[in-house]
């Protein structure tokens, strides 16, 4: 699992575990239209103690099949430091520094890192703080759609699913399963697998049995941007 997927998992599980003063965030995805200049998200603290945090924006890209985050000034988030009181809300405003349209969708991540309470010492020398990761998308100049090519590869560590997106919009991939030529179905994930960003390639290790036979035509079925989709998968022999 990539670091970004672990971050997303922490966001999805934020209501449960790490500590009582977790934030509720709305909306959980930010989308800018081509003419939009600003938007916002609301943080709500349902807990019994204040939540302190740092807010930053990163350019979200993919290289060698993996997610990368790079600091950026394309989008500005305010305020950069937050204190959300008990049973209170905080608005985070996100502003585009430039409205110049791009040929493909631009992708970012808004990260909110919880900070320690002032004067708080970690219990037993350990302090667990949540990171919330909110995807941010800026529409391209013209309408577009993802165009996906699916490849299954066998490496030393097992099977890898590689998804190349030749389109101008991201593809959110969920509920992915493979159907082999002899009719066997292998679920790869019941929930979110990840994203193949516009013009990029996403890559994930997938839990296929060691002796699985992938003869004949292999088909993938998935929810792509919440819509059912299917395609033929290219299976590459071990290299």
mmCIF file of N, CA and C in Angstrom, residues 73-210:
data_model
loop_
_atom_site.group_PDB
_atom_site.id
_atom_site.type_symbol
_atom_site.label_atom_id
_atom_site.label_comp_id
_atom_site.label_asym_id
_atom_site.label_seq_id
_atom_site.Cartn_x
_atom_site.Cartn_y
_atom_site.Cartn_z
ATOM 1 N N UNK A 73 2.319 26.534 -5.020
ATOM 2 C CA UNK A 73 1.629 27.793 -4.768
ATOM 3 C C UNK A 73 0.467 27.979 -5.743
ATOM 4 N N UNK A 74 0.134 26.926 -6.503
ATOM 5 C CA UNK A 74 -0.994 27.023 -7.430
ATOM 6 C C UNK A 74 -2.296 27.285 -6.690
ATOM 7 N N UNK A 75 -2.433 26.667 -5.530
ATOM 8 C CA UNK A 75 -3.597 26.852 -4.674
ATOM 9 C C UNK A 75 -3.126 27.328 -3.311
ATOM 10 N N UNK A 76 -3.875 28.232 -2.715
ATOM 11 C CA UNK A 76 -3.523 28.779 -1.408
ATOM 12 C C UNK A 76 -4.641 28.462 -0.423
ATOM 13 N N UNK A 77 -4.265 27.925 0.732
ATOM 14 C CA UNK A 77 -5.237 27.570 1.763
ATOM 15 C C UNK A 77 -5.097 28.516 2.946
ATOM 16 N N UNK A 78 -6.232 28.970 3.459
ATOM 17 C CA UNK A 78 -6.224 29.917 4.575
ATOM 18 C C UNK A 78 -7.356 29.565 5.548
ATOM 19 N N UNK A 79 -7.049 29.563 6.852
ATOM 20 C CA UNK A 79 -5.751 29.856 7.483
ATOM 21 C C UNK A 79 -4.816 28.645 7.419
ATOM 22 N N UNK A 80 -3.490 28.880 7.460
ATOM 23 C CA UNK A 80 -2.543 27.761 7.414
ATOM 24 C C UNK A 80 -2.434 27.009 8.735
ATOM 25 N N UNK A 81 -2.792 27.655 9.827
ATOM 26 C CA UNK A 81 -2.809 27.018 11.147
ATOM 27 C C UNK A 81 -4.213 27.154 11.719
ATOM 28 N N UNK A 82 -4.714 26.081 12.320
ATOM 29 C CA UNK A 82 -6.096 26.088 12.787
ATOM 30 C C UNK A 82 -6.185 25.672 14.247
ATOM 31 N N UNK A 83 -7.208 26.186 14.890
ATOM 32 C CA UNK A 83 -7.627 25.732 16.212
ATOM 33 C C UNK A 83 -9.143 25.593 16.159
ATOM 34 N N UNK A 84 -9.618 24.352 16.177
ATOM 35 C CA UNK A 84 -11.048 24.087 16.102
ATOM 36 C C UNK A 84 -11.514 23.713 17.502
ATOM 37 N N UNK A 85 -12.291 24.588 18.109
ATOM 38 C CA UNK A 85 -12.736 24.363 19.472
ATOM 39 C C UNK A 85 -13.710 23.207 19.589
ATOM 40 N N UNK A 86 -13.977 22.809 20.814
ATOM 41 C CA UNK A 86 -14.906 21.709 21.051
ATOM 42 C C UNK A 86 -16.294 22.072 20.525
ATOM 43 N N UNK A 87 -16.897 21.109 19.816
ATOM 44 C CA UNK A 87 -18.238 21.296 19.250
ATOM 45 C C UNK A 87 -18.309 22.545 18.364
ATOM 46 N N UNK A 88 -17.204 22.820 17.672
ATOM 47 C CA UNK A 88 -17.129 24.028 16.838
ATOM 48 C C UNK A 88 -16.748 23.676 15.408
ATOM 49 N N UNK A 89 -16.833 24.676 14.526
ATOM 50 C CA UNK A 89 -16.491 24.510 13.121
ATOM 51 C C UNK A 89 -15.449 25.539 12.701
ATOM 52 N N UNK A 90 -14.693 25.179 11.664
ATOM 53 C CA UNK A 90 -13.690 26.075 11.085
ATOM 54 C C UNK A 90 -13.788 25.970 9.569
ATOM 55 N N UNK A 91 -13.880 27.110 8.895
ATOM 56 C CA UNK A 91 -13.881 27.133 7.437
ATOM 57 C C UNK A 91 -12.455 27.279 6.936
ATOM 58 N N UNK A 92 -12.055 26.404 6.016
ATOM 59 C CA UNK A 92 -10.776 26.528 5.313
ATOM 60 C C UNK A 92 -11.078 27.020 3.900
ATOM 61 N N UNK A 93 -10.526 28.144 3.542
ATOM 62 C CA UNK A 93 -10.752 28.723 2.215
ATOM 63 C C UNK A 93 -9.595 28.330 1.307
ATOM 64 N N UNK A 94 -9.920 27.879 0.096
ATOM 65 C CA UNK A 94 -8.920 27.463 -0.883
ATOM 66 C C UNK A 94 -9.084 28.338 -2.123
ATOM 67 N N UNK A 95 -7.995 29.003 -2.526
ATOM 68 C CA UNK A 95 -8.042 29.989 -3.607
ATOM 69 C C UNK A 95 -7.066 29.589 -4.704
ATOM 70 N N UNK A 96 -7.503 29.692 -5.946
ATOM 71 C CA UNK A 96 -6.616 29.457 -7.088
ATOM 72 C C UNK A 96 -5.771 30.697 -7.342
ATOM 73 N N UNK A 97 -4.466 30.509 -7.465
ATOM 74 C CA UNK A 97 -3.576 31.634 -7.740
ATOM 75 C C UNK A 97 -3.659 32.068 -9.198
ATOM 76 N N UNK A 98 -4.043 31.139 -10.081
ATOM 77 C CA UNK A 98 -4.152 31.457 -11.506
ATOM 78 C C UNK A 98 -5.373 30.747 -12.071
ATOM 79 N N UNK A 99 -6.054 31.422 -13.011
ATOM 80 C CA UNK A 99 -7.213 30.807 -13.653
ATOM 81 C C UNK A 99 -6.892 30.347 -15.065
ATOM 82 N N UNK A 100 -5.628 30.287 -15.436
ATOM 83 C CA UNK A 100 -5.257 29.842 -16.772
ATOM 84 C C UNK A 100 -5.650 28.383 -16.947
ATOM 85 N N UNK A 101 -6.535 28.063 -17.903
ATOM 86 C CA UNK A 101 -6.980 26.676 -18.054
ATOM 87 C C UNK A 101 -5.874 25.792 -18.613
ATOM 88 N N UNK A 102 -5.884 24.542 -18.228
ATOM 89 C CA UNK A 102 -4.893 23.574 -18.698
ATOM 90 C C UNK A 102 -5.573 22.570 -19.624
ATOM 91 N N UNK A 103 -4.759 21.872 -20.397
ATOM 92 C CA UNK A 103 -5.307 20.895 -21.326
ATOM 93 C C UNK A 103 -5.813 19.645 -20.648
ATOM 94 N N UNK A 104 -5.304 19.362 -19.452
ATOM 95 C CA UNK A 104 -5.739 18.191 -18.693
ATOM 96 C C UNK A 104 -6.083 18.624 -17.278
ATOM 97 N N UNK A 105 -6.866 17.828 -16.614
ATOM 98 C CA UNK A 105 -7.258 18.114 -15.236
ATOM 99 C C UNK A 105 -6.027 18.250 -14.345
ATOM 100 N N UNK A 106 -6.020 19.267 -13.493
ATOM 101 C CA UNK A 106 -4.936 19.477 -12.540
ATOM 102 C C UNK A 106 -5.342 18.878 -11.194
ATOM 103 N N UNK A 107 -4.387 18.231 -10.535
ATOM 104 C CA UNK A 107 -4.722 17.475 -9.329
ATOM 105 C C UNK A 107 -3.825 17.878 -8.164
ATOM 106 N N UNK A 108 -4.443 17.993 -6.997
ATOM 107 C CA UNK A 108 -3.746 18.443 -5.792
ATOM 108 C C UNK A 108 -4.261 17.646 -4.594
ATOM 109 N N UNK A 109 -3.546 17.777 -3.487
ATOM 110 C CA UNK A 109 -3.997 17.239 -2.210
ATOM 111 C C UNK A 109 -3.902 18.335 -1.157
ATOM 112 N N UNK A 110 -4.995 18.537 -0.438
ATOM 113 C CA UNK A 110 -5.012 19.426 0.718
ATOM 114 C C UNK A 110 -4.777 18.560 1.950
ATOM 115 N N UNK A 111 -3.651 18.788 2.630
ATOM 116 C CA UNK A 111 -3.294 17.992 3.799
ATOM 117 C C UNK A 111 -3.525 18.796 5.068
ATOM 118 N N UNK A 112 -4.172 18.161 6.021
ATOM 119 C CA UNK A 112 -4.369 18.743 7.345
ATOM 120 C C UNK A 112 -3.710 17.810 8.347
ATOM 121 N N UNK A 113 -2.642 18.281 8.979
ATOM 122 C CA UNK A 113 -1.913 17.496 9.972
ATOM 123 C C UNK A 113 -2.271 17.988 11.365
ATOM 124 N N UNK A 114 -2.775 17.088 12.191
ATOM 125 C CA UNK A 114 -3.054 17.476 13.567
ATOM 126 C C UNK A 114 -1.751 17.767 14.305
ATOM 127 N N UNK A 115 -1.788 18.788 15.151
ATOM 128 C CA UNK A 115 -0.640 19.187 15.964
ATOM 129 C C UNK A 115 -0.947 18.911 17.433
ATOM 130 N N UNK A 116 0.101 18.741 18.260
ATOM 131 C CA UNK A 116 -0.130 18.469 19.684
ATOM 132 C C UNK A 116 -0.850 19.626 20.368
ATOM 133 N N UNK A 117 -1.577 19.302 21.409
ATOM 134 C CA UNK A 117 -2.148 20.335 22.266
ATOM 135 C C UNK A 117 -1.007 21.140 22.888
ATOM 136 N N UNK A 118 -1.155 22.439 23.049
ATOM 137 C CA UNK A 118 -0.089 23.232 23.679
ATOM 138 C C UNK A 118 0.275 22.670 25.055
ATOM 139 N N UNK A 119 1.580 22.433 25.244
ATOM 140 C CA UNK A 119 2.068 21.929 26.523
ATOM 141 C C UNK A 119 1.826 20.462 26.758
ATOM 142 N N UNK A 120 1.317 19.754 25.736
ATOM 143 C CA UNK A 120 1.010 18.338 25.918
ATOM 144 C C UNK A 120 2.258 17.493 25.723
ATOM 145 N N UNK A 121 2.526 16.586 26.649
ATOM 146 C CA UNK A 121 3.641 15.651 26.526
ATOM 147 C C UNK A 121 3.099 14.319 26.028
ATOM 148 N N UNK A 122 3.781 13.669 25.051
ATOM 149 C CA UNK A 122 3.316 12.379 24.556
ATOM 150 C C UNK A 122 3.272 11.336 25.670
ATOM 151 N N UNK A 123 2.231 10.525 25.686
ATOM 152 C CA UNK A 123 2.132 9.447 26.668
ATOM 153 C C UNK A 123 3.129 8.356 26.322
ATOM 154 N N UNK A 124 3.976 7.981 27.294
ATOM 155 C CA UNK A 124 4.988 6.940 27.092
ATOM 156 C C UNK A 124 5.910 7.259 25.923
ATOM 157 N N UNK A 125 6.091 8.543 25.649
ATOM 158 C CA UNK A 125 7.003 8.947 24.580
ATOM 159 C C UNK A 125 6.447 8.765 23.189
ATOM 160 N N UNK A 126 5.156 8.429 23.039
ATOM 161 C CA UNK A 126 4.559 8.179 21.732
ATOM 162 C C UNK A 126 3.384 9.127 21.531
ATOM 163 N N UNK A 127 3.341 9.768 20.375
ATOM 164 C CA UNK A 127 2.229 10.661 20.046
ATOM 165 C C UNK A 127 1.708 10.301 18.658
ATOM 166 N N UNK A 128 0.438 9.929 18.571
ATOM 167 C CA UNK A 128 -0.175 9.562 17.297
ATOM 168 C C UNK A 128 -1.081 10.699 16.854
ATOM 169 N N UNK A 129 -0.788 11.271 15.698
ATOM 170 C CA UNK A 129 -1.577 12.374 15.164
ATOM 171 C C UNK A 129 -2.136 11.987 13.804
ATOM 172 N N UNK A 130 -3.347 12.417 13.538
ATOM 173 C CA UNK A 130 -3.989 12.086 12.277
ATOM 174 C C UNK A 130 -3.572 13.052 11.178
ATOM 175 N N UNK A 131 -3.529 12.526 9.960
ATOM 176 C CA UNK A 131 -3.377 13.345 8.759
ATOM 177 C C UNK A 131 -4.618 13.124 7.907
ATOM 178 N N UNK A 132 -5.223 14.220 7.499
ATOM 179 C CA UNK A 132 -6.387 14.178 6.631
ATOM 180 C C UNK A 132 -5.949 14.625 5.239
ATOM 181 N N UNK A 133 -6.318 13.860 4.215
ATOM 182 C CA UNK A 133 -5.890 14.143 2.848
ATOM 183 C C UNK A 133 -7.121 14.296 1.967
ATOM 184 N N UNK A 134 -7.318 15.504 1.452
ATOM 185 C CA UNK A 134 -8.510 15.804 0.651
ATOM 186 C C UNK A 134 -8.082 16.022 -0.794
ATOM 187 N N UNK A 135 -8.593 15.216 -1.735
ATOM 188 C CA UNK A 135 -8.241 15.435 -3.140
ATOM 189 C C UNK A 135 -8.878 16.704 -3.685
ATOM 190 N N UNK A 136 -8.112 17.405 -4.525
ATOM 191 C CA UNK A 136 -8.568 18.660 -5.135
ATOM 192 C C UNK A 136 -8.356 18.552 -6.641
ATOM 193 N N UNK A 137 -9.396 18.852 -7.413
ATOM 194 C CA UNK A 137 -9.329 18.741 -8.865
ATOM 195 C C UNK A 137 -9.724 20.068 -9.509
ATOM 196 N N UNK A 138 -8.970 20.452 -10.549
ATOM 197 C CA UNK A 138 -9.273 21.653 -11.331
ATOM 198 C C UNK A 138 -9.585 21.203 -12.752
ATOM 199 N N UNK A 139 -10.787 21.524 -13.224
ATOM 200 C CA UNK A 139 -11.239 21.065 -14.529
ATOM 201 C C UNK A 139 -10.327 21.559 -15.651
ATOM 202 N N UNK A 140 -10.170 20.757 -16.716
ATOM 203 C CA UNK A 140 -9.403 21.214 -17.879
ATOM 204 C C UNK A 140 -10.209 22.195 -18.717
ATOM 205 N N UNK A 141 -9.545 22.750 -19.729
ATOM 206 C CA UNK A 141 -10.189 23.767 -20.566
ATOM 207 C C UNK A 141 -11.366 23.200 -21.349
ATOM 208 N N UNK A 142 -11.290 21.935 -21.743
ATOM 209 C CA UNK A 142 -12.373 21.306 -22.500
ATOM 210 C C UNK A 142 -12.813 20.035 -21.791
ATOM 211 N N UNK A 143 -14.053 19.634 -22.074
ATOM 212 C CA UNK A 143 -14.562 18.413 -21.472
ATOM 213 C C UNK A 143 -13.743 17.215 -21.927
ATOM 214 N N UNK A 144 -13.600 16.258 -21.053
ATOM 215 C CA UNK A 144 -12.845 15.061 -21.386
ATOM 216 C C UNK A 144 -13.269 13.918 -20.492
ATOM 217 N N UNK A 145 -12.586 12.804 -20.660
ATOM 218 C CA UNK A 145 -12.908 11.608 -19.888
ATOM 219 C C UNK A 145 -11.646 10.772 -19.752
ATOM 220 N N UNK A 146 -11.600 9.879 -18.768
ATOM 221 C CA UNK A 146 -10.466 8.960 -18.683
ATOM 222 C C UNK A 146 -10.493 7.956 -19.831
ATOM 223 N N UNK A 147 -9.321 7.545 -20.269
ATOM 224 C CA UNK A 147 -9.166 6.496 -21.282
ATOM 225 C C UNK A 147 -8.146 5.508 -20.730
ATOM 226 N N UNK A 148 -8.620 4.336 -20.346
ATOM 227 C CA UNK A 148 -7.808 3.432 -19.540
ATOM 228 C C UNK A 148 -7.319 2.224 -20.324
ATOM 229 N N UNK A 149 -6.048 1.895 -20.101
ATOM 230 C CA UNK A 149 -5.449 0.643 -20.556
ATOM 231 C C UNK A 149 -5.014 -0.138 -19.325
ATOM 232 N N UNK A 150 -5.445 -1.402 -19.238
ATOM 233 C CA UNK A 150 -5.198 -2.237 -18.068
ATOM 234 C C UNK A 150 -4.173 -3.310 -18.400
ATOM 235 N N UNK A 151 -3.163 -3.469 -17.546
ATOM 236 C CA UNK A 151 -2.120 -4.480 -17.740
ATOM 237 C C UNK A 151 -1.869 -5.196 -16.422
ATOM 238 N N UNK A 152 -1.706 -6.515 -16.499
ATOM 239 C CA UNK A 152 -1.384 -7.325 -15.325
ATOM 240 C C UNK A 152 0.006 -7.916 -15.524
ATOM 241 N N UNK A 153 0.895 -7.682 -14.552
ATOM 242 C CA UNK A 153 2.277 -8.134 -14.650
ATOM 243 C C UNK A 153 2.611 -9.017 -13.459
ATOM 244 N N UNK A 154 3.530 -9.968 -13.685
ATOM 245 C CA UNK A 154 4.004 -10.817 -12.597
ATOM 246 C C UNK A 154 5.454 -10.455 -12.292
ATOM 247 N N UNK A 155 5.699 -9.984 -11.064
ATOM 248 C CA UNK A 155 7.047 -9.650 -10.635
ATOM 249 C C UNK A 155 7.505 -10.568 -9.533
ATOM 250 N N UNK A 156 8.674 -10.267 -8.975
ATOM 251 C CA UNK A 156 9.210 -11.100 -7.902
ATOM 252 C C UNK A 156 8.317 -11.086 -6.660
ATOM 253 N N UNK A 157 7.634 -9.961 -6.446
ATOM 254 C CA UNK A 157 6.797 -9.843 -5.257
ATOM 255 C C UNK A 157 5.348 -10.231 -5.474
ATOM 256 N N UNK A 158 5.010 -10.744 -6.653
ATOM 257 C CA UNK A 158 3.634 -11.129 -6.935
ATOM 258 C C UNK A 158 3.061 -10.342 -8.101
ATOM 259 N N UNK A 159 1.750 -10.345 -8.192
ATOM 260 C CA UNK A 159 1.072 -9.702 -9.312
ATOM 261 C C UNK A 159 0.897 -8.202 -9.086
ATOM 262 N N UNK A 160 0.997 -7.461 -10.192
ATOM 263 C CA UNK A 160 0.834 -6.005 -10.165
ATOM 264 C C UNK A 160 -0.161 -5.615 -11.250
ATOM 265 N N UNK A 161 -1.119 -4.772 -10.881
ATOM 266 C CA UNK A 161 -2.064 -4.218 -11.843
ATOM 267 C C UNK A 161 -1.624 -2.801 -12.190
ATOM 268 N N UNK A 162 -1.437 -2.561 -13.482
ATOM 269 C CA UNK A 162 -1.004 -1.246 -13.957
ATOM 270 C C UNK A 162 -2.113 -0.656 -14.830
ATOM 271 N N UNK A 163 -2.511 0.571 -14.523
ATOM 272 C CA UNK A 163 -3.599 1.220 -15.254
ATOM 273 C C UNK A 163 -3.090 2.546 -15.804
ATOM 274 N N UNK A 164 -3.012 2.620 -17.129
ATOM 275 C CA UNK A 164 -2.582 3.855 -17.787
ATOM 276 C C UNK A 164 -3.810 4.639 -18.217
ATOM 277 N N UNK A 165 -3.828 5.924 -17.878
ATOM 278 C CA UNK A 165 -4.940 6.801 -18.225
ATOM 279 C C UNK A 165 -4.476 7.787 -19.288
ATOM 280 N N UNK A 166 -4.893 7.554 -20.524
ATOM 281 C CA UNK A 166 -4.523 8.437 -21.620
ATOM 282 C C UNK A 166 -5.489 9.588 -21.816
ATOM 283 N N UNK A 167 -6.475 9.725 -20.918
ATOM 284 C CA UNK A 167 -7.466 10.780 -21.052
ATOM 285 C C UNK A 167 -7.084 12.047 -20.317
ATOM 286 N N UNK A 168 -8.018 12.986 -20.278
ATOM 287 C CA UNK A 168 -7.760 14.294 -19.663
ATOM 288 C C UNK A 168 -8.444 14.454 -18.308
ATOM 289 N N UNK A 169 -9.071 13.387 -17.805
ATOM 290 C CA UNK A 169 -9.699 13.397 -16.480
ATOM 291 C C UNK A 169 -9.213 12.196 -15.678
ATOM 292 N N UNK A 170 -9.217 12.359 -14.344
ATOM 293 C CA UNK A 170 -8.779 11.254 -13.498
ATOM 294 C C UNK A 170 -9.787 10.109 -13.558
ATOM 295 N N UNK A 171 -9.297 8.930 -13.155
ATOM 296 C CA UNK A 171 -10.151 7.763 -12.983
ATOM 297 C C UNK A 171 -10.010 7.286 -11.546
ATOM 298 N N UNK A 172 -11.105 7.330 -10.803
ATOM 299 C CA UNK A 172 -11.131 6.756 -9.458
ATOM 300 C C UNK A 172 -11.572 5.301 -9.601
ATOM 301 N N UNK A 173 -10.749 4.378 -9.109
ATOM 302 C CA UNK A 173 -10.970 2.952 -9.323
ATOM 303 C C UNK A 173 -11.396 2.289 -8.022
ATOM 304 N N UNK A 174 -12.498 1.562 -8.073
ATOM 305 C CA UNK A 174 -13.007 0.885 -6.882
ATOM 306 C C UNK A 174 -13.691 -0.414 -7.295
ATOM 307 N N UNK A 175 -13.882 -1.303 -6.308
ATOM 308 C CA UNK A 175 -14.601 -2.574 -6.516
ATOM 309 C C UNK A 175 -14.059 -3.314 -7.738
ATOM 310 N N UNK A 176 -12.742 -3.505 -7.764
ATOM 311 C CA UNK A 176 -12.070 -4.085 -8.925
ATOM 312 C C UNK A 176 -12.021 -5.604 -8.793
ATOM 313 N N UNK A 177 -12.356 -6.302 -9.866
ATOM 314 C CA UNK A 177 -12.237 -7.757 -9.896
ATOM 315 C C UNK A 177 -11.811 -8.204 -11.284
ATOM 316 N N UNK A 178 -11.117 -9.352 -11.327
ATOM 317 C CA UNK A 178 -10.678 -9.942 -12.588
ATOM 318 C C UNK A 178 -11.507 -11.178 -12.880
ATOM 319 N N UNK A 179 -11.842 -11.368 -14.161
ATOM 320 C CA UNK A 179 -12.557 -12.560 -14.606
ATOM 321 C C UNK A 179 -11.684 -13.242 -15.648
ATOM 322 N N UNK A 180 -11.278 -14.490 -15.376
ATOM 323 C CA UNK A 180 -10.384 -15.215 -16.277
ATOM 324 C C UNK A 180 -11.171 -15.865 -17.407
ATOM 325 N N UNK A 181 -10.418 -16.366 -18.392
ATOM 326 C CA UNK A 181 -11.051 -16.979 -19.545
ATOM 327 C C UNK A 181 -11.894 -18.191 -19.212
ATOM 328 N N UNK A 182 -11.559 -18.895 -18.116
ATOM 329 C CA UNK A 182 -12.345 -20.070 -17.732
ATOM 330 C C UNK A 182 -13.475 -19.735 -16.764
ATOM 331 N N UNK A 183 -13.728 -18.432 -16.563
ATOM 332 C CA UNK A 183 -14.885 -18.028 -15.781
ATOM 333 C C UNK A 183 -14.653 -17.789 -14.314
ATOM 334 N N UNK A 184 -13.412 -17.936 -13.833
ATOM 335 C CA UNK A 184 -13.136 -17.672 -12.422
ATOM 336 C C UNK A 184 -13.072 -16.163 -12.165
ATOM 337 N N UNK A 185 -13.631 -15.753 -11.033
ATOM 338 C CA UNK A 185 -13.623 -14.346 -10.640
ATOM 339 C C UNK A 185 -12.736 -14.159 -9.424
ATOM 340 N N UNK A 186 -11.854 -13.158 -9.494
ATOM 341 C CA UNK A 186 -10.926 -12.866 -8.399
ATOM 342 C C UNK A 186 -11.121 -11.414 -7.959
ATOM 343 N N UNK A 187 -11.808 -11.190 -6.837
ATOM 344 C CA UNK A 187 -11.944 -9.821 -6.336
ATOM 345 C C UNK A 187 -10.579 -9.274 -5.898
ATOM 346 N N UNK A 188 -10.257 -8.061 -6.321
ATOM 347 C CA UNK A 188 -8.994 -7.421 -5.943
ATOM 348 C C UNK A 188 -9.187 -6.418 -4.818
ATOM 349 N N UNK A 189 -10.305 -5.723 -4.809
ATOM 350 C CA UNK A 189 -10.624 -4.800 -3.722
ATOM 351 C C UNK A 189 -12.120 -4.563 -3.712
ATOM 352 N N UNK A 190 -12.701 -4.490 -2.523
ATOM 353 C CA UNK A 190 -14.126 -4.201 -2.417
ATOM 354 C C UNK A 190 -14.392 -2.698 -2.372
ATOM 355 N N UNK A 191 -13.431 -1.955 -1.877
ATOM 356 C CA UNK A 191 -13.575 -0.509 -1.796
ATOM 357 C C UNK A 191 -12.670 0.188 -2.789
ATOM 358 N N UNK A 192 -12.102 1.311 -2.368
ATOM 359 C CA UNK A 192 -11.249 2.115 -3.241
ATOM 360 C C UNK A 192 -9.907 1.439 -3.477
ATOM 361 N N UNK A 193 -9.520 1.301 -4.753
ATOM 362 C CA UNK A 193 -8.171 0.850 -5.096
ATOM 363 C C UNK A 193 -7.232 2.043 -5.177
ATOM 364 N N UNK A 194 -7.654 3.096 -5.849
ATOM 365 C CA UNK A 194 -6.818 4.284 -5.998
ATOM 366 C C UNK A 194 -7.239 5.065 -7.230
ATOM 367 N N UNK A 195 -6.348 5.941 -7.677
ATOM 368 C CA UNK A 195 -6.614 6.800 -8.824
ATOM 369 C C UNK A 195 -5.564 6.566 -9.903
ATOM 370 N N UNK A 196 -6.009 6.644 -11.165
ATOM 371 C CA UNK A 196 -5.107 6.830 -12.295
ATOM 372 C C UNK A 196 -5.365 8.253 -12.789
ATOM 373 N N UNK A 197 -4.408 9.146 -12.540
ATOM 374 C CA UNK A 197 -4.608 10.555 -12.878
ATOM 375 C C UNK A 197 -4.518 10.770 -14.383
ATOM 376 N N UNK A 198 -5.001 11.913 -14.841
ATOM 377 C CA UNK A 198 -5.012 12.220 -16.266
ATOM 378 C C UNK A 198 -3.598 12.189 -16.835
ATOM 379 N N UNK A 199 -3.412 11.416 -17.911
ATOM 380 C CA UNK A 199 -2.106 11.325 -18.550
ATOM 381 C C UNK A 199 -1.061 10.592 -17.740
ATOM 382 N N UNK A 200 -1.470 9.852 -16.722
ATOM 383 C CA UNK A 200 -0.528 9.184 -15.828
ATOM 384 C C UNK A 200 -0.880 7.702 -15.704
ATOM 385 N N UNK A 201 -0.046 6.990 -14.955
ATOM 386 C CA UNK A 201 -0.234 5.559 -14.742
ATOM 387 C C UNK A 201 -0.226 5.254 -13.259
ATOM 388 N N UNK A 202 -1.235 4.525 -12.808
ATOM 389 C CA UNK A 202 -1.272 4.035 -11.435
ATOM 390 C C UNK A 202 -0.910 2.562 -11.397
ATOM 391 N N UNK A 203 -0.308 2.126 -10.319
ATOM 392 C CA UNK A 203 0.150 0.738 -10.216
ATOM 393 C C UNK A 203 -0.069 0.237 -8.793
ATOM 394 N N UNK A 204 -0.610 -0.984 -8.681
ATOM 395 C CA UNK A 204 -0.927 -1.536 -7.365
ATOM 396 C C UNK A 204 -0.622 -3.029 -7.319
ATOM 397 N N UNK A 205 -0.082 -3.482 -6.206
ATOM 398 C CA UNK A 205 0.038 -4.916 -5.959
ATOM 399 C C UNK A 205 -1.355 -5.470 -5.707
ATOM 400 N N UNK A 206 -1.639 -6.643 -6.273
ATOM 401 C CA UNK A 206 -2.985 -7.208 -6.148
ATOM 402 C C UNK A 206 -2.900 -8.640 -5.619
ATOM 403 N N UNK A 207 -3.897 -9.046 -4.815
ATOM 404 C CA UNK A 207 -3.842 -10.336 -4.129
ATOM 405 C C UNK A 207 -4.375 -11.486 -4.968
ATOM 406 N N UNK A 208 -3.591 -11.924 -5.944
ATOM 407 C CA UNK A 208 -3.967 -13.096 -6.724
ATOM 408 C C UNK A 208 -3.254 -14.327 -6.181
ATOM 409 N N UNK A 209 -3.901 -15.491 -6.205
ATOM 410 C CA UNK A 209 -3.241 -16.716 -5.737
ATOM 411 C C UNK A 209 -1.975 -17.000 -6.526
ATOM 412 N N UNK A 210 -1.002 -17.612 -5.863
ATOM 413 C CA UNK A 210 0.303 -17.848 -6.493
ATOM 414 C C UNK A 210 0.187 -18.697 -7.748
#
